[in-house]
Short mmCIF file of C-alpha atoms and ligand atoms in Angstrom, two decimals:
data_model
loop_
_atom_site.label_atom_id
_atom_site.label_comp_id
_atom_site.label_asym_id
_atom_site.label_seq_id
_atom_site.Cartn_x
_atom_site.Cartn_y
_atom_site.Cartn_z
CA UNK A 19 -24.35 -73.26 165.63
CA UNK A 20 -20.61 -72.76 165.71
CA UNK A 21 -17.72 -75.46 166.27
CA UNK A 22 -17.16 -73.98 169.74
CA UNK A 23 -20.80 -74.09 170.76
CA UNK A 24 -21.80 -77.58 168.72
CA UNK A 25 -21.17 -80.67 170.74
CA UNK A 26 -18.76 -82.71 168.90
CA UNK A 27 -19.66 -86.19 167.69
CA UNK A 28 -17.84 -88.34 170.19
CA UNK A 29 -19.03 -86.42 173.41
CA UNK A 30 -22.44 -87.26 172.10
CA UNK A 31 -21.51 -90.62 171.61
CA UNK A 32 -20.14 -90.49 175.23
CA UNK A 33 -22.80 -89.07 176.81
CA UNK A 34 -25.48 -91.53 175.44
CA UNK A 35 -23.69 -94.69 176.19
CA UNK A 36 -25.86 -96.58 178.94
CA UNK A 37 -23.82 -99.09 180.98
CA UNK A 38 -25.03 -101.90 179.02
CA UNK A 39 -22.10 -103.11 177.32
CA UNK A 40 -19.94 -102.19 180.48
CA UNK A 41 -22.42 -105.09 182.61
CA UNK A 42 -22.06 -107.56 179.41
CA UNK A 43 -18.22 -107.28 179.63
CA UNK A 44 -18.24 -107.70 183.17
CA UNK A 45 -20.44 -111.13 183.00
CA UNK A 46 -18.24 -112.12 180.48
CA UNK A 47 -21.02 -112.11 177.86
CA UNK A 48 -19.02 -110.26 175.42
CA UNK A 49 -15.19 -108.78 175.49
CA UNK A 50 -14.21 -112.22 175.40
CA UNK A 51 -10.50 -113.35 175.50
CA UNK A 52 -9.70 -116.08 174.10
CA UNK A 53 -6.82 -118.78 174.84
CA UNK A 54 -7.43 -120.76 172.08
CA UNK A 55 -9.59 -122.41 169.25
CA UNK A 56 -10.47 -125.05 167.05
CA UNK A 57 -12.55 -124.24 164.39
CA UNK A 58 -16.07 -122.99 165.89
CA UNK A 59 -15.22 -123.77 169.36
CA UNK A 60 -13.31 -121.40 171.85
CA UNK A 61 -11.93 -122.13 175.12
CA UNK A 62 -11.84 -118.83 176.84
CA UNK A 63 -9.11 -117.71 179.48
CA UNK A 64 -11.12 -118.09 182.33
CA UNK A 65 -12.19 -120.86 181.19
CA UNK A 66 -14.99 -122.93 179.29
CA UNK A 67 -15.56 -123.67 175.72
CA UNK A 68 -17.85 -122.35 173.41
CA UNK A 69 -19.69 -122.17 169.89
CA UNK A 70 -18.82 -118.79 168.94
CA UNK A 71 -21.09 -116.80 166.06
CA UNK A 72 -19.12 -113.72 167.17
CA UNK A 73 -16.31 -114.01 164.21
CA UNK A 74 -16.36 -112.18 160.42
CA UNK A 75 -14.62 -114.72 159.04
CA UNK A 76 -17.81 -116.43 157.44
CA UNK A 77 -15.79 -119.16 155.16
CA UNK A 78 -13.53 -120.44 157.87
CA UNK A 79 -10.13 -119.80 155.60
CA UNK A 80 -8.24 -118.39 158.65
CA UNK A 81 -7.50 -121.69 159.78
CA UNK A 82 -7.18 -123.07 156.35
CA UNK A 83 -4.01 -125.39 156.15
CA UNK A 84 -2.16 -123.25 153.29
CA UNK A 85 -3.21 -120.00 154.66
CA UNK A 86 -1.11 -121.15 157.53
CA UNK A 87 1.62 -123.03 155.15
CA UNK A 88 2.19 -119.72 153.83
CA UNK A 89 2.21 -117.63 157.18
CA UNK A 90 4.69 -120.19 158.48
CA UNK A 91 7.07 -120.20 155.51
CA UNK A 92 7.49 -116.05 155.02
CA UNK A 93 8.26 -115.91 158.79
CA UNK A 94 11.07 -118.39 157.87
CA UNK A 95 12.28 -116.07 154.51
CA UNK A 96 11.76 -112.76 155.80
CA UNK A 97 10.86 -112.59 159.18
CA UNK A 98 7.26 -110.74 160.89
CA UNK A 99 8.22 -107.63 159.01
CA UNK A 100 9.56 -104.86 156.94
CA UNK A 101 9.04 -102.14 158.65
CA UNK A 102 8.72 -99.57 155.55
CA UNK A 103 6.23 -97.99 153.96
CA UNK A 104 5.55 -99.39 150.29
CA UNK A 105 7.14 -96.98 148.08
CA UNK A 106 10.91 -97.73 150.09
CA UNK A 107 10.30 -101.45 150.63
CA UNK A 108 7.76 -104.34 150.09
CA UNK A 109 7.83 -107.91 150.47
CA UNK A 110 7.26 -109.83 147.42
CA UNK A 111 4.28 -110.59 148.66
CA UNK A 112 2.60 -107.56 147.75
CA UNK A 113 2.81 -107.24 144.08
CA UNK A 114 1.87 -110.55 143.88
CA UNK A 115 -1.56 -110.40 146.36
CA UNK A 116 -2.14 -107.42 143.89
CA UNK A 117 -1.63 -109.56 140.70
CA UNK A 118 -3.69 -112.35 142.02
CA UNK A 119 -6.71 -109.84 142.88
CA UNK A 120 -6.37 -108.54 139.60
CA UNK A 121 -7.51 -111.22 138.09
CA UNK A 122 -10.06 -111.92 140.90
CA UNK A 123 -11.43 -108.72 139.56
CA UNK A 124 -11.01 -109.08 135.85
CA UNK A 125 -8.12 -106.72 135.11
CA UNK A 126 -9.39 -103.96 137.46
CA UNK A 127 -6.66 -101.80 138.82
CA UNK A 128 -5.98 -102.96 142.69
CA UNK A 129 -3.97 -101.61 145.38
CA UNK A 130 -3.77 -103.25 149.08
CA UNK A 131 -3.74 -101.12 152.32
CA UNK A 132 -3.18 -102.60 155.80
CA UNK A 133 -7.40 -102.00 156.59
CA UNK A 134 -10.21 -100.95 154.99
CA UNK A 135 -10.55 -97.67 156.96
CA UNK A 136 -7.13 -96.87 155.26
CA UNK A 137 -8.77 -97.35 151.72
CA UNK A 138 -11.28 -94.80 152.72
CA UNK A 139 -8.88 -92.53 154.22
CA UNK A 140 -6.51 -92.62 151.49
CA UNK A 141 -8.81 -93.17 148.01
CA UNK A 142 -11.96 -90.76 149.31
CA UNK A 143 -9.23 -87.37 149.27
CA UNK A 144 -8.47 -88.74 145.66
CA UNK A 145 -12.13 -88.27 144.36
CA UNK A 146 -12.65 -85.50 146.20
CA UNK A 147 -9.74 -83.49 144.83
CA UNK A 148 -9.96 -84.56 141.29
CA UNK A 149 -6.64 -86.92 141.12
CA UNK A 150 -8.18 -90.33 139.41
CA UNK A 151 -8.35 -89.17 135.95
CA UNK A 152 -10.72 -92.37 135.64
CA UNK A 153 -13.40 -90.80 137.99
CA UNK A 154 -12.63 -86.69 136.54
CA UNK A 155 -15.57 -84.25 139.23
CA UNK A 156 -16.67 -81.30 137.51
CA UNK A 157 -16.43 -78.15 139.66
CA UNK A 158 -16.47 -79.46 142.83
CA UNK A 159 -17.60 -83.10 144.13
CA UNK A 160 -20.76 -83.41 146.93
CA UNK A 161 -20.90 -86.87 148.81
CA UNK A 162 -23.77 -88.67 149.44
CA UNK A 163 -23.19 -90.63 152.78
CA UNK A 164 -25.75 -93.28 153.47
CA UNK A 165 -26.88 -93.37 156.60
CA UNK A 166 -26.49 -97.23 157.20
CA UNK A 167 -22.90 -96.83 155.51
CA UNK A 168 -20.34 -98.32 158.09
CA UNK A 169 -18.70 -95.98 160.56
CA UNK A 170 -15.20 -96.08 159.08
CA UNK A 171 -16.32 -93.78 156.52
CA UNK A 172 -19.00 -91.64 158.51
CA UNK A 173 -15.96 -90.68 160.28
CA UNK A 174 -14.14 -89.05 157.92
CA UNK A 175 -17.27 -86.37 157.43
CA UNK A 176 -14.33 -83.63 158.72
CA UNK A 177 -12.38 -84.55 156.24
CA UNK A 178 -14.41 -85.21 153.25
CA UNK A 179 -16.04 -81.73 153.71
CA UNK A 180 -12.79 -80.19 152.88
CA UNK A 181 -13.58 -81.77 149.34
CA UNK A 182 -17.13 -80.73 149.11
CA UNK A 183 -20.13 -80.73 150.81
CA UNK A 184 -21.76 -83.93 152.94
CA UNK A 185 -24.97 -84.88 152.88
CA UNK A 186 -26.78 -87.72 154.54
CA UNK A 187 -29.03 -89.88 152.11
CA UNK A 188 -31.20 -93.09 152.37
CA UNK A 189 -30.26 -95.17 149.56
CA UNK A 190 -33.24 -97.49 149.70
CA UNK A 191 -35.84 -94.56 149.06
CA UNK A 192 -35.59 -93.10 145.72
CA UNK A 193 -36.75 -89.80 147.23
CA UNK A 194 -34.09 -88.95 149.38
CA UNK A 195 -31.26 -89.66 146.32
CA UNK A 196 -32.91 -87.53 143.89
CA UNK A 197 -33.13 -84.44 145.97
CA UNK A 198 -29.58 -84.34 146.52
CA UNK A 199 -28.84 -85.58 142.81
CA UNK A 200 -31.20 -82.82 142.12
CA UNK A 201 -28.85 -79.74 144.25
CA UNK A 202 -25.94 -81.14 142.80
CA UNK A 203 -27.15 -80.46 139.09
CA UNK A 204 -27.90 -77.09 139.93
CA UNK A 205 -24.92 -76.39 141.15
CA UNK A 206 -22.84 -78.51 138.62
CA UNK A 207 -21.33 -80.47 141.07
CA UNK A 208 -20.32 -84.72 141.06
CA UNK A 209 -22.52 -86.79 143.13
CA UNK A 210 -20.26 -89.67 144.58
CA UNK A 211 -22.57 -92.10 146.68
CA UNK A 212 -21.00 -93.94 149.60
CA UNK A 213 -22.62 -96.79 150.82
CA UNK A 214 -21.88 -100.36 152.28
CA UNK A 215 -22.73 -103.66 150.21
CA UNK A 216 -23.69 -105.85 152.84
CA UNK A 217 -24.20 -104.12 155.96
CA UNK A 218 -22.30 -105.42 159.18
CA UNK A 219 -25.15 -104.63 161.29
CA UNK A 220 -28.46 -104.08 158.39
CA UNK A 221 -29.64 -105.71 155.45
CA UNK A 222 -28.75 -105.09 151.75
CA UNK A 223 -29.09 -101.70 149.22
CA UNK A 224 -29.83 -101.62 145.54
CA UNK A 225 -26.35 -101.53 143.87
CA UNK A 226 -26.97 -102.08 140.21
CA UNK A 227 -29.72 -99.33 140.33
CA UNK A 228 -28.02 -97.20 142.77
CA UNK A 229 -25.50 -97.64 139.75
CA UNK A 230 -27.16 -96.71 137.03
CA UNK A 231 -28.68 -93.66 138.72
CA UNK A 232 -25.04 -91.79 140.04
CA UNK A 233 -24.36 -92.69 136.09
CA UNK A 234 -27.26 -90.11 134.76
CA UNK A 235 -26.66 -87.81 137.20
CA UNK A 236 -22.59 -88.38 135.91
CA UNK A 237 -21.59 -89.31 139.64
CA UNK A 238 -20.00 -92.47 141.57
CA UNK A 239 -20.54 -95.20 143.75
CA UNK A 240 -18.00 -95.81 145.90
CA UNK A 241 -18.91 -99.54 148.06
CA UNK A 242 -17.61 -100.62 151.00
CA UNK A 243 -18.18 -104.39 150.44
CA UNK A 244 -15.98 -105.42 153.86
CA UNK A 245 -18.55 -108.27 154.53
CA UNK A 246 -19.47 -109.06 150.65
CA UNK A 247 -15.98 -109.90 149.72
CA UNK A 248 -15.34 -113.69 149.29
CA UNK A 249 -18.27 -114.94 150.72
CA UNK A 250 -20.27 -114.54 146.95
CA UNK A 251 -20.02 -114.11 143.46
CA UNK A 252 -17.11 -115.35 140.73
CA UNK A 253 -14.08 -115.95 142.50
CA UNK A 254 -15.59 -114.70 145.68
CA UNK A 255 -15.33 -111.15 144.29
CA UNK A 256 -18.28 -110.27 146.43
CA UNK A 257 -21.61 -109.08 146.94
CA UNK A 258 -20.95 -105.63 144.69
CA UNK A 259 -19.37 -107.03 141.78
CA UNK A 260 -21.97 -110.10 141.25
CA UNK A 261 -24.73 -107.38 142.01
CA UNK A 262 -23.51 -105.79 138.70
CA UNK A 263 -23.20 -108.89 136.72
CA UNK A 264 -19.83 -109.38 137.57
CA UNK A 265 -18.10 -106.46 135.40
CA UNK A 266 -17.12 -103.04 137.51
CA UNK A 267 -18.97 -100.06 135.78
CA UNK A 268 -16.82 -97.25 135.32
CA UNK A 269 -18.73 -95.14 137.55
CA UNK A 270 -18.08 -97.65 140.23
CA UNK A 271 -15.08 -98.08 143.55
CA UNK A 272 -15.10 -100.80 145.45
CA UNK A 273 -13.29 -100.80 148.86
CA UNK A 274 -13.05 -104.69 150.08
CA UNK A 275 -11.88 -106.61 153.48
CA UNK A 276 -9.04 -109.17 153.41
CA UNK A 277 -9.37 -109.26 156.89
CA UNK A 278 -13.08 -110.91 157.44
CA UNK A 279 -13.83 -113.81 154.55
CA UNK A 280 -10.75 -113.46 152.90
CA UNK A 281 -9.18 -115.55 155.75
CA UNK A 282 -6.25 -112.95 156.04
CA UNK A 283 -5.39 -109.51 156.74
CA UNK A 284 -6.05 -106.15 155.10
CA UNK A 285 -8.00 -104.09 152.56
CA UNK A 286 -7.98 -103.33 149.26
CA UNK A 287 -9.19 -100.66 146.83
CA UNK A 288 -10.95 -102.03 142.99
CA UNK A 289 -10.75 -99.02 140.81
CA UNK A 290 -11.97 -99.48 136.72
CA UNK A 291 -9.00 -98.53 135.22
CA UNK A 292 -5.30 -99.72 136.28
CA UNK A 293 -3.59 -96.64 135.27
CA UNK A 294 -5.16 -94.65 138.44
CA UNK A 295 -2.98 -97.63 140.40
CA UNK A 296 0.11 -95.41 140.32
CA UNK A 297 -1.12 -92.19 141.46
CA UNK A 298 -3.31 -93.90 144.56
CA UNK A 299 0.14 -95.87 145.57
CA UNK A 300 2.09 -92.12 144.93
CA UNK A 301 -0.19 -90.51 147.17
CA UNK A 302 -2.83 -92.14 149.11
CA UNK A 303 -2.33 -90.88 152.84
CA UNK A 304 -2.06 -94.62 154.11
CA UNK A 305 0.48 -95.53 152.04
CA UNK A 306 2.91 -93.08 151.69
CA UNK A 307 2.80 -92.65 155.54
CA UNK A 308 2.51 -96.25 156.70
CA UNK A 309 3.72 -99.35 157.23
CA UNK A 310 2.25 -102.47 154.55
CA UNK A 311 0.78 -105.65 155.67
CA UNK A 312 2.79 -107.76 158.70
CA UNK A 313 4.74 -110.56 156.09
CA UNK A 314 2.89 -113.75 156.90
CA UNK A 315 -0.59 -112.05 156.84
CA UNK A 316 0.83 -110.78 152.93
CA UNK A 317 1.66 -114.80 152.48
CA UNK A 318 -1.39 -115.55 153.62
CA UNK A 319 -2.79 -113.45 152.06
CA UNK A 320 -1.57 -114.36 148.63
CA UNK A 321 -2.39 -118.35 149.67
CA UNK A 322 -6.14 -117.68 150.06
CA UNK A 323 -6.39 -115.11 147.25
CA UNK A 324 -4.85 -118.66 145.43
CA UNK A 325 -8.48 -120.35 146.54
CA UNK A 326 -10.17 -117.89 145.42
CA UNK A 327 -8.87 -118.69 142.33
CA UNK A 328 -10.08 -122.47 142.01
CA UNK A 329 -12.83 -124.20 142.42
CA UNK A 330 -12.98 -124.53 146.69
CA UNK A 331 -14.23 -121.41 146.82
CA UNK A 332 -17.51 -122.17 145.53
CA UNK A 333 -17.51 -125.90 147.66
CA UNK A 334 -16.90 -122.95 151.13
CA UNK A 335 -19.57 -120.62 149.75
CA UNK A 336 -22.42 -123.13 149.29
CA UNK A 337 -21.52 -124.69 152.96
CA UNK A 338 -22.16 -121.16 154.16
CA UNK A 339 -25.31 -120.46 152.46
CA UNK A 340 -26.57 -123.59 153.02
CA UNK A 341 -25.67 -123.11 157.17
CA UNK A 342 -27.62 -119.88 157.01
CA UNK A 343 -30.97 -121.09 155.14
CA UNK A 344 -30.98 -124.08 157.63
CA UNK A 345 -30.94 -121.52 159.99
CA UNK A 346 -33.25 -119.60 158.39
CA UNK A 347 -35.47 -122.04 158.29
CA UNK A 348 -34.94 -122.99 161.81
CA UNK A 349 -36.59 -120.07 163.04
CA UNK A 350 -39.12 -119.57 161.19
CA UNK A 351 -37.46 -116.33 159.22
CA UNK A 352 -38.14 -114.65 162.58
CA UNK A 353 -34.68 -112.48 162.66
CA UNK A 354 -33.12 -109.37 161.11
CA UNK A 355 -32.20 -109.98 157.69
CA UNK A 356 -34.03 -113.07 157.59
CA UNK A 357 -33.93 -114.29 153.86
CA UNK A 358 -31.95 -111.98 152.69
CA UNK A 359 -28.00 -112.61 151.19
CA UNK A 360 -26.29 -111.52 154.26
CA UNK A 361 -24.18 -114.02 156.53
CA UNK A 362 -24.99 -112.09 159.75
CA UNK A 363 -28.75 -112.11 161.44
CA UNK A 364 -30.22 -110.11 164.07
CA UNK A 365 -32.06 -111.12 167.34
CA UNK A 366 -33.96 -107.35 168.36
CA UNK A 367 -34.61 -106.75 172.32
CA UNK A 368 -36.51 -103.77 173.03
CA UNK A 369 -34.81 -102.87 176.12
CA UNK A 370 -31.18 -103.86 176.83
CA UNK A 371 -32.00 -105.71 180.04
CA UNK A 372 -33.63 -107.97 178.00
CA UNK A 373 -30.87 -108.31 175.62
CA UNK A 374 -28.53 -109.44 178.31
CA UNK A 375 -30.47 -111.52 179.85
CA UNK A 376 -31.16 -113.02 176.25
CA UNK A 377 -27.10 -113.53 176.35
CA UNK A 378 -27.05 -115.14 179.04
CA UNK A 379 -29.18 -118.05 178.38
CA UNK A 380 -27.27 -118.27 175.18
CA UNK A 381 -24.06 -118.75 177.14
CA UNK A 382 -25.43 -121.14 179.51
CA UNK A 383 -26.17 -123.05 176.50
CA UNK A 384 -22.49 -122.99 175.20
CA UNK A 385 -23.16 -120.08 172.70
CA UNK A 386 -21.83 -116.83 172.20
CA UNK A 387 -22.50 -113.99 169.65
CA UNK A 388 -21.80 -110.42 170.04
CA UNK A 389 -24.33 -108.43 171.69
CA UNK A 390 -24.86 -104.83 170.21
CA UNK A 391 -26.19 -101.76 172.14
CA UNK A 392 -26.09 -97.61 171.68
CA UNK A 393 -24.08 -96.69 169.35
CA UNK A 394 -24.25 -99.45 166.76
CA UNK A 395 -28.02 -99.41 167.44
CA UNK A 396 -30.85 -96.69 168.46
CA UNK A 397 -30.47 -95.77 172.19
CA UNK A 398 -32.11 -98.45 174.80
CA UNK A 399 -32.51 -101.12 172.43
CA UNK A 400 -29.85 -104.17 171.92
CA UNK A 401 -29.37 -106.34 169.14
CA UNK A 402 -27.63 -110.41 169.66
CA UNK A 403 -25.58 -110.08 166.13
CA UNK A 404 -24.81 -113.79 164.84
CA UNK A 405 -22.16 -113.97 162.09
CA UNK A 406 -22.43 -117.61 160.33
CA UNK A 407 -19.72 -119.47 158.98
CA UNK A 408 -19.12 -122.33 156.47
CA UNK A 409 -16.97 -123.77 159.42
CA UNK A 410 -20.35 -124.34 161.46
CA UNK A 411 -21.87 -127.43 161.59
CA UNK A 412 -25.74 -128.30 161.18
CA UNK A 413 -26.00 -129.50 165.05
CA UNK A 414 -23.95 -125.82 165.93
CA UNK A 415 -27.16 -124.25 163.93
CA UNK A 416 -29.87 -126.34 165.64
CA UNK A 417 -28.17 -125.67 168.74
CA UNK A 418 -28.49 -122.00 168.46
CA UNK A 419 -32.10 -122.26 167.10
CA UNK A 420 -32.96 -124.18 170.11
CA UNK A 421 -31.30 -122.03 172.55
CA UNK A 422 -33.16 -119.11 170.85
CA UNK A 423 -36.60 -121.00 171.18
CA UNK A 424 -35.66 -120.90 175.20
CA UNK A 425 -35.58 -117.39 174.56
CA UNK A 426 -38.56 -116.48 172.87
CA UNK A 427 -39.91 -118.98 175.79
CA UNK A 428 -38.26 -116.51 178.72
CA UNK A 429 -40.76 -114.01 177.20
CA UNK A 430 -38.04 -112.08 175.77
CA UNK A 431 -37.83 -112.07 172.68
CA UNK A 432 -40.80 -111.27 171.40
CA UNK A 433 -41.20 -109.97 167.92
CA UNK A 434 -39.19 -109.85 164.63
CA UNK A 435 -38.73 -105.76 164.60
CA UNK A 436 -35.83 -104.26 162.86
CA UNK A 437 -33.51 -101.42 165.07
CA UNK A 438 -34.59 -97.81 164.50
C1 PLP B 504 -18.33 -102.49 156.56
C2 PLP B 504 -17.00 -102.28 157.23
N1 PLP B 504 -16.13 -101.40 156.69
C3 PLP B 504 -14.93 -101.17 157.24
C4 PLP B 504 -14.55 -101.79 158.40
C5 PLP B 504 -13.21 -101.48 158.99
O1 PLP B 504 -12.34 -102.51 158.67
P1 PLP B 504 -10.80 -102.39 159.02
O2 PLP B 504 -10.64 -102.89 160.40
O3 PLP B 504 -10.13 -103.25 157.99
O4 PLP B 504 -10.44 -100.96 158.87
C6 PLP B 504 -15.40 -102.71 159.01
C7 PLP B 504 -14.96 -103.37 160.25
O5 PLP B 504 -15.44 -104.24 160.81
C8 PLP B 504 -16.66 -102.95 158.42
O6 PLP B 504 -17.54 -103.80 158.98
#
């Protein structure tokens, strides 16, 4: 079918949207706005205070006290911002976040973006066009796009295509990789997988070995580890790094968050080699053509990259993991990603009415989370999404696990099924 005749992604999207998350918003189950906060809790605008489980920032370092030192003391030196694009003007913030992630990752080369969707959109052209001379692509590169890899990059299909052709893989079934691997031997072309590490919405995929097999086939991996970074491994590299034993193979990109764990704002690109630093900060899209992180999110930045460093990173790690096994055990390992090393679970309704009304017993009982529906999941089904956090406290778990035991109760929630 041609462009003019195809419908176009977002009119699908449009056109499949029920008016689930429209009724949620309106009961004030979700969309919520919030006048302020103290730790966990949030008193909304309206009115009310709550437990939230709605927030990505699983170790709680956003209201750390020299995250917010920092913030306060660049607004003093240099004001909210420099409104310049790196390459004219930085604040010395930058090169110094960059130094200190450096040696988060071991001497990996590291450049910092204002999001993670602009590592994508400025390091994926790179590959694709042959620039890292660290990753070289033989005639032509073909990307393998998971399909549970996050939307930020499933996006970019348009543009990655002018680079070489897409095609949609499961990276949990062995099958699915090799037949592509197997096309792109034929036709002599680089494999470059991209996947996320831990899913925001799904479980977990087989780095090391996903690894190991681009590396025969003489392909990449390119990981977006958004919700892996901080919250695991040495330093709080992440979920990627500590999956391959804490040393990046040279087959391997990592694209990380410094907006969720992290406690600050941002993303950053880990490539193997420094010297491909230069060229992505010459000509990444994002960089050249935008602006660089607001100043005190940079000094915050560089204070929680500073924790990383030390030894409290480990003490807000194992309050984390320890939140979500209680929880775990709580219920029974009845939800979505029970078990497994992810900070965010999954309560599955299989029809949205009785995902709202799921949300609204929750918020009777002082709790909100973020209630998913078409398009994050299939069509008709919703999904209560609970991101833990080191900041919770064991009666905030209980709490919830009671409040889902009134739930199950209701009649709702019946089984422990995984979206389509
Ligand atoms: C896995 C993943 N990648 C990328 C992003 C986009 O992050 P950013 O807002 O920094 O572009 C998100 C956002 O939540 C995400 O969950």
């Amino acid at each position: 079918m041609d462009a003019q005749n195809k419908q176009d992604w977002m009119t699908i999207r449009r056109d499949n949207t029920s008016s689930a998350l429209e009724r949620a918003y309106a009961e004030g189950l979700t969309g919520l706005t919030v006048a302020s906060r103290k730790g966990k809790r949030i008193t909304l605008k309206e009115g009310g205070t709550f437990t939230e489980f709605v927030s990505c920032s699983y170790l709680g370092l956003e209201t750390h006290p020299s995250l917010i030192e920092a913030a306060h003391q660049a607004l003093g030196t240099t004001g909210l911002h420099l409104s310049s694009s790196r390459s004219a003007m930085r604040p010395v913030y930058l090169p110094q976040l960059e130094s200190l992630l450096s040696e988060i990752y071991n001497g990996c080369g590291i450049s910092v973006f204002t999001s993670t969707s602009s590592v994508h959109l400025g390091v994926l052209p790179l590959l694709g066009s042959n620039s890292l001379k660290s990753y070289p692509i033989r005639k032509r590169v073909h990307w393998l796009m998971d399909k549970t890899a996050h939307a930020s990059m499933q996006v970019l299909r348009g543009i990655l295509q002018q680079f070489g052709e897409v095609s949609r893989v499961q990276s949990t079934d062995p099958e699915s990789i090799s037949s592509v691997l197997g096309i792109c031997a034929e036709r002599q072309e680089t494999p470059i997988l991209l996947i996320d590490g831990i899913g925001s919405m799904s479980g977990l995929v087989p780095i090391a070995q996903l690894c190991s097999r681009l590396e025969q086939a003489g392909g990449y991996v390119y990981v977006d580890d958004a919700h892996g970074i901080s919250i695991t491994g040495r330093h709080g590299a992440g979920y990627a790094l500590a999956a391959v034993d804490n040393q990046l193979p040279r087959n391997m990109v990592i694209a990380g968050s410094l907006s969720k764990a992290f406690g600050g704002a941002g993303g950053f690109v880990v490539v193997s080699d420094p010297q491909d630093v230069p060229l992505i900060q010459t000509l990444a899209n994002p960089l050249v053509f935008g602006h660089s992180i607001m100043v005190p999110m940079l000094a915050a930045n560089v204070a929680a990259a500073k924790i990383h460093l030390s030894n409290e990173i480990d003490i807000l790690q194992n309050h984390l993991w320890h939140n979500v096994r209680l929880f775990d055990s709580l219920t029974h390992n009845r939800l979505l990603n029970a078990g497994v090393q992810s900070p965010v679970r999954g309560a599955f309704f299989e029809t949205e009415g009785d995902g709202l009304k799921a949300c609204r017993i929750l918020r009777a009982n002082g709790i909100l989370m973020f209630p998913v529906f078409y398009p994050i999941i299939a069509k008709g089904k919703a999904m209560l999404r609970f991101a833990f956090s080191a900041a919770h406290t064991e009666n905030d778990i209980q709490q919830l696990a009671d409040s889902l035991s009134e739930v199950a109760h209701a009649g709702l929630w019946k089984t422990h099924m995984a979206p389509a």
